[in-house]
PDB file of C-alpha atoms in Angstrom:
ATOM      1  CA  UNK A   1      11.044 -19.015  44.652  1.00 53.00           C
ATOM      2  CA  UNK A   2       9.690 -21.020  41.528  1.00 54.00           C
ATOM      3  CA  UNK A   3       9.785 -19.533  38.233  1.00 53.00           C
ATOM      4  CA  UNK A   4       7.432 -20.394  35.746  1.00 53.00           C
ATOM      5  CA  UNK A   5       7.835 -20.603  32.142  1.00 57.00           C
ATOM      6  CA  UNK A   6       6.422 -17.817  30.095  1.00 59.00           C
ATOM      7  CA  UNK A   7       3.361 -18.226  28.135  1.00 65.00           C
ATOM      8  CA  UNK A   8       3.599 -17.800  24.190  1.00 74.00           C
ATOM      9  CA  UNK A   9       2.209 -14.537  23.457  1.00 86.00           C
ATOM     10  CA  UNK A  10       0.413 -13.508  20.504  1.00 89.00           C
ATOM     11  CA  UNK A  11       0.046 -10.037  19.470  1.00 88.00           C
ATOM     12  CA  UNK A  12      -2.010  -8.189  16.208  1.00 91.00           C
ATOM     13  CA  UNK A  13      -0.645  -4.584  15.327  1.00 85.00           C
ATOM     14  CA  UNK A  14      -2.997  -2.152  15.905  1.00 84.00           C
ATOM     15  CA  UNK A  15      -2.491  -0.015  12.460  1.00 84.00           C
ATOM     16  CA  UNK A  16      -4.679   3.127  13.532  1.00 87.00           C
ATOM     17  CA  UNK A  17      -1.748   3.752  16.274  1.00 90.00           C
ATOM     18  CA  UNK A  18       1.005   2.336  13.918  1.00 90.00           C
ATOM     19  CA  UNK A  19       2.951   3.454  10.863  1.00 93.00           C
ATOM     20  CA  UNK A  20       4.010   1.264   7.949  1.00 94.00           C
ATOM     21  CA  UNK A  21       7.151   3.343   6.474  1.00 95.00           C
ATOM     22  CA  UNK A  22       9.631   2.950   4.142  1.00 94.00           C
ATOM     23  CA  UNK A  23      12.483   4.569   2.245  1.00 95.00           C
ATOM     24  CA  UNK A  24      12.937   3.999  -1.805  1.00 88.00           C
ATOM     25  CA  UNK A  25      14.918   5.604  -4.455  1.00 87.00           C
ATOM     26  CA  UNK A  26      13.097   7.528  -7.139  1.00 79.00           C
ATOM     27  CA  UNK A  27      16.306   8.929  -9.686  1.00 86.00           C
ATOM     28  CA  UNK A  28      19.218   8.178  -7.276  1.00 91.00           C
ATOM     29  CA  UNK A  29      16.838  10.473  -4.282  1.00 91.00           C
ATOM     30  CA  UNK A  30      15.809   8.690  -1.448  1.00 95.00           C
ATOM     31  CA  UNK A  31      11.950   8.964  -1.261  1.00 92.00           C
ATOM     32  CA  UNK A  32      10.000   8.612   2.168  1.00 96.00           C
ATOM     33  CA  UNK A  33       6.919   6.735   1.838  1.00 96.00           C
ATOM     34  CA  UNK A  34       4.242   5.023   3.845  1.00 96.00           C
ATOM     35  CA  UNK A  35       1.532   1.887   3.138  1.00 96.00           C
ATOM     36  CA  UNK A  36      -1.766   3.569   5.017  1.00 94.00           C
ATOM     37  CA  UNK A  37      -3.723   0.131   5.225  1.00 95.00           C
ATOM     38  CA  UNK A  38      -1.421  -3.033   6.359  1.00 95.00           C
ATOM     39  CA  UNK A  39      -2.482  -5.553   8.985  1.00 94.00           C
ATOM     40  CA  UNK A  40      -0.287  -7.933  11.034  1.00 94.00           C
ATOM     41  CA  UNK A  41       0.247 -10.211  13.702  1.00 94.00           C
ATOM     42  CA  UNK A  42       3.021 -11.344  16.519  1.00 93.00           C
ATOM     43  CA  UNK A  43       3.585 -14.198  18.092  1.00 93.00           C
ATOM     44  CA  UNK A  44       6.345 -14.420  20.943  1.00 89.00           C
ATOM     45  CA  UNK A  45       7.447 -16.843  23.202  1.00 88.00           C
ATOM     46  CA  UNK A  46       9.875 -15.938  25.902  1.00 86.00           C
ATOM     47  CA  UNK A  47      11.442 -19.304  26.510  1.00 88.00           C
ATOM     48  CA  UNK A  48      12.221 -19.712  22.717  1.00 89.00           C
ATOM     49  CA  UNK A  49      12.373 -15.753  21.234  1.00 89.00           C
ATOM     50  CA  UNK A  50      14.506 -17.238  18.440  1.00 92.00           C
ATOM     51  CA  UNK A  51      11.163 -18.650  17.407  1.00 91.00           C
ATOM     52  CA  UNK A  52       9.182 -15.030  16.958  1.00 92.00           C
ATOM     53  CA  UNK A  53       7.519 -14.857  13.673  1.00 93.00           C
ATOM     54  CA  UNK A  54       5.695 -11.551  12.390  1.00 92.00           C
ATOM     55  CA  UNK A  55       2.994 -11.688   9.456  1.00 95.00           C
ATOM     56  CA  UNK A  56       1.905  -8.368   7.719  1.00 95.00           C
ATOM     57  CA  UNK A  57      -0.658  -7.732   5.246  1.00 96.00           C
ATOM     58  CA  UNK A  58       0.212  -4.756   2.931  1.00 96.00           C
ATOM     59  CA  UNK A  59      -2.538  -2.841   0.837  1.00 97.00           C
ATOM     60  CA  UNK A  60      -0.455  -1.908  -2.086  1.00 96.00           C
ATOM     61  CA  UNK A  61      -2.807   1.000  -3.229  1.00 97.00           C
ATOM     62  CA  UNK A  62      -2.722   2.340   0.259  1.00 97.00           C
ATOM     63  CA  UNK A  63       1.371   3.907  -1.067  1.00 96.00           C
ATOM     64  CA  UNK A  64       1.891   7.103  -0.263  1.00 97.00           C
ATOM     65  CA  UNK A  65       4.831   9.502  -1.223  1.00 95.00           C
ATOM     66  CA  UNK A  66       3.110  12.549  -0.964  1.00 95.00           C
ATOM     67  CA  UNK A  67       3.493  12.811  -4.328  1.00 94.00           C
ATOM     68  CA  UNK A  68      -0.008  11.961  -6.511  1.00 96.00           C
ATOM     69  CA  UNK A  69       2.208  11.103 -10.229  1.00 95.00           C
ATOM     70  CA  UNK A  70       4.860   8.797  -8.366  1.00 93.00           C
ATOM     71  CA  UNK A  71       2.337   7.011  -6.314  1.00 96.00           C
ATOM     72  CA  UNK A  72       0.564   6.391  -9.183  1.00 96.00           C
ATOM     73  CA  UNK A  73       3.333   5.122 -11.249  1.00 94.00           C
ATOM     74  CA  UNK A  74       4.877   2.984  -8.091  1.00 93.00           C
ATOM     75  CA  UNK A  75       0.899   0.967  -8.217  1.00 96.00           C
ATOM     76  CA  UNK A  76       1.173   0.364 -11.625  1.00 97.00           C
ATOM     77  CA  UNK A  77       2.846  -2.132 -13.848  1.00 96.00           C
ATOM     78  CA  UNK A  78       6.647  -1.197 -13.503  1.00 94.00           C
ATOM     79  CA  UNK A  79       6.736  -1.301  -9.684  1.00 92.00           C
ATOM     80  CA  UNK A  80       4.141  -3.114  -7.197  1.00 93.00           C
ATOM     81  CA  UNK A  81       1.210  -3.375 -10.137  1.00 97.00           C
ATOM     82  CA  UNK A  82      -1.031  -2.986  -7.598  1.00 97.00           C
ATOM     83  CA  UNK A  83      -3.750  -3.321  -9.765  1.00 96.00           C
ATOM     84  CA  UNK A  84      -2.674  -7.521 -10.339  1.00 97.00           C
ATOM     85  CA  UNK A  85      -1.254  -8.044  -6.716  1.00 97.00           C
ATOM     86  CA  UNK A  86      -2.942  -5.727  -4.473  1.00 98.00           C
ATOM     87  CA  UNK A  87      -1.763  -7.158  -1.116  1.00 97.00           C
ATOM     88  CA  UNK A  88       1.777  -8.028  -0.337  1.00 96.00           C
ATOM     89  CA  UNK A  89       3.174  -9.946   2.301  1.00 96.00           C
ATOM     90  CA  UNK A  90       5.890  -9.972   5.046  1.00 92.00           C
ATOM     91  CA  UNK A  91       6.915 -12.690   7.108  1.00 93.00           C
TER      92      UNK A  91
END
């Protein structure tokens, strides 16, 4: 029996089959929240998982808390300012 080392592995999120969600506090409430546009990207290798990076693109105007006055006030100036930095970055 010979075992062979795994290939690295890359992988891109597929964001129509995905959710981007998060949970912030709006007046000591937690809020629910989701970013409808975001990209990303994977990459895994099983002989050194240690080494797995992820990379997502964020549309910042793509904020939704099902509620029209918050989202707008969480893209402008005080929070993200979506208008000045309208992607966002995770890695």
């Amino acid at each position: 029996l010979l075992a062979l080392p795994a290939p690295a592995a890359g992988f891109r999120f597929d964001a129509g089959n995905s959710e981007l969600a998060f949970t912030g506090d709006w007046s000591g409430e937690p809020v629910p929240g989701t970013f409808a546009r975001f990209q990303g990207r994977a990459e895994f290798d099983a002989s050194a998982p240690l080494k797995t990076r992820f990379r997502t693109e964020i549309e910042v105007a793509s904020l939704d808390t099902d509620d029209d006055e918050r989202d707008e006030a969480m893209r402008g100036p005080d929070f993200f300012d979506a208008e000045a930095h309208p992607r966002a970055v995770w890695e």
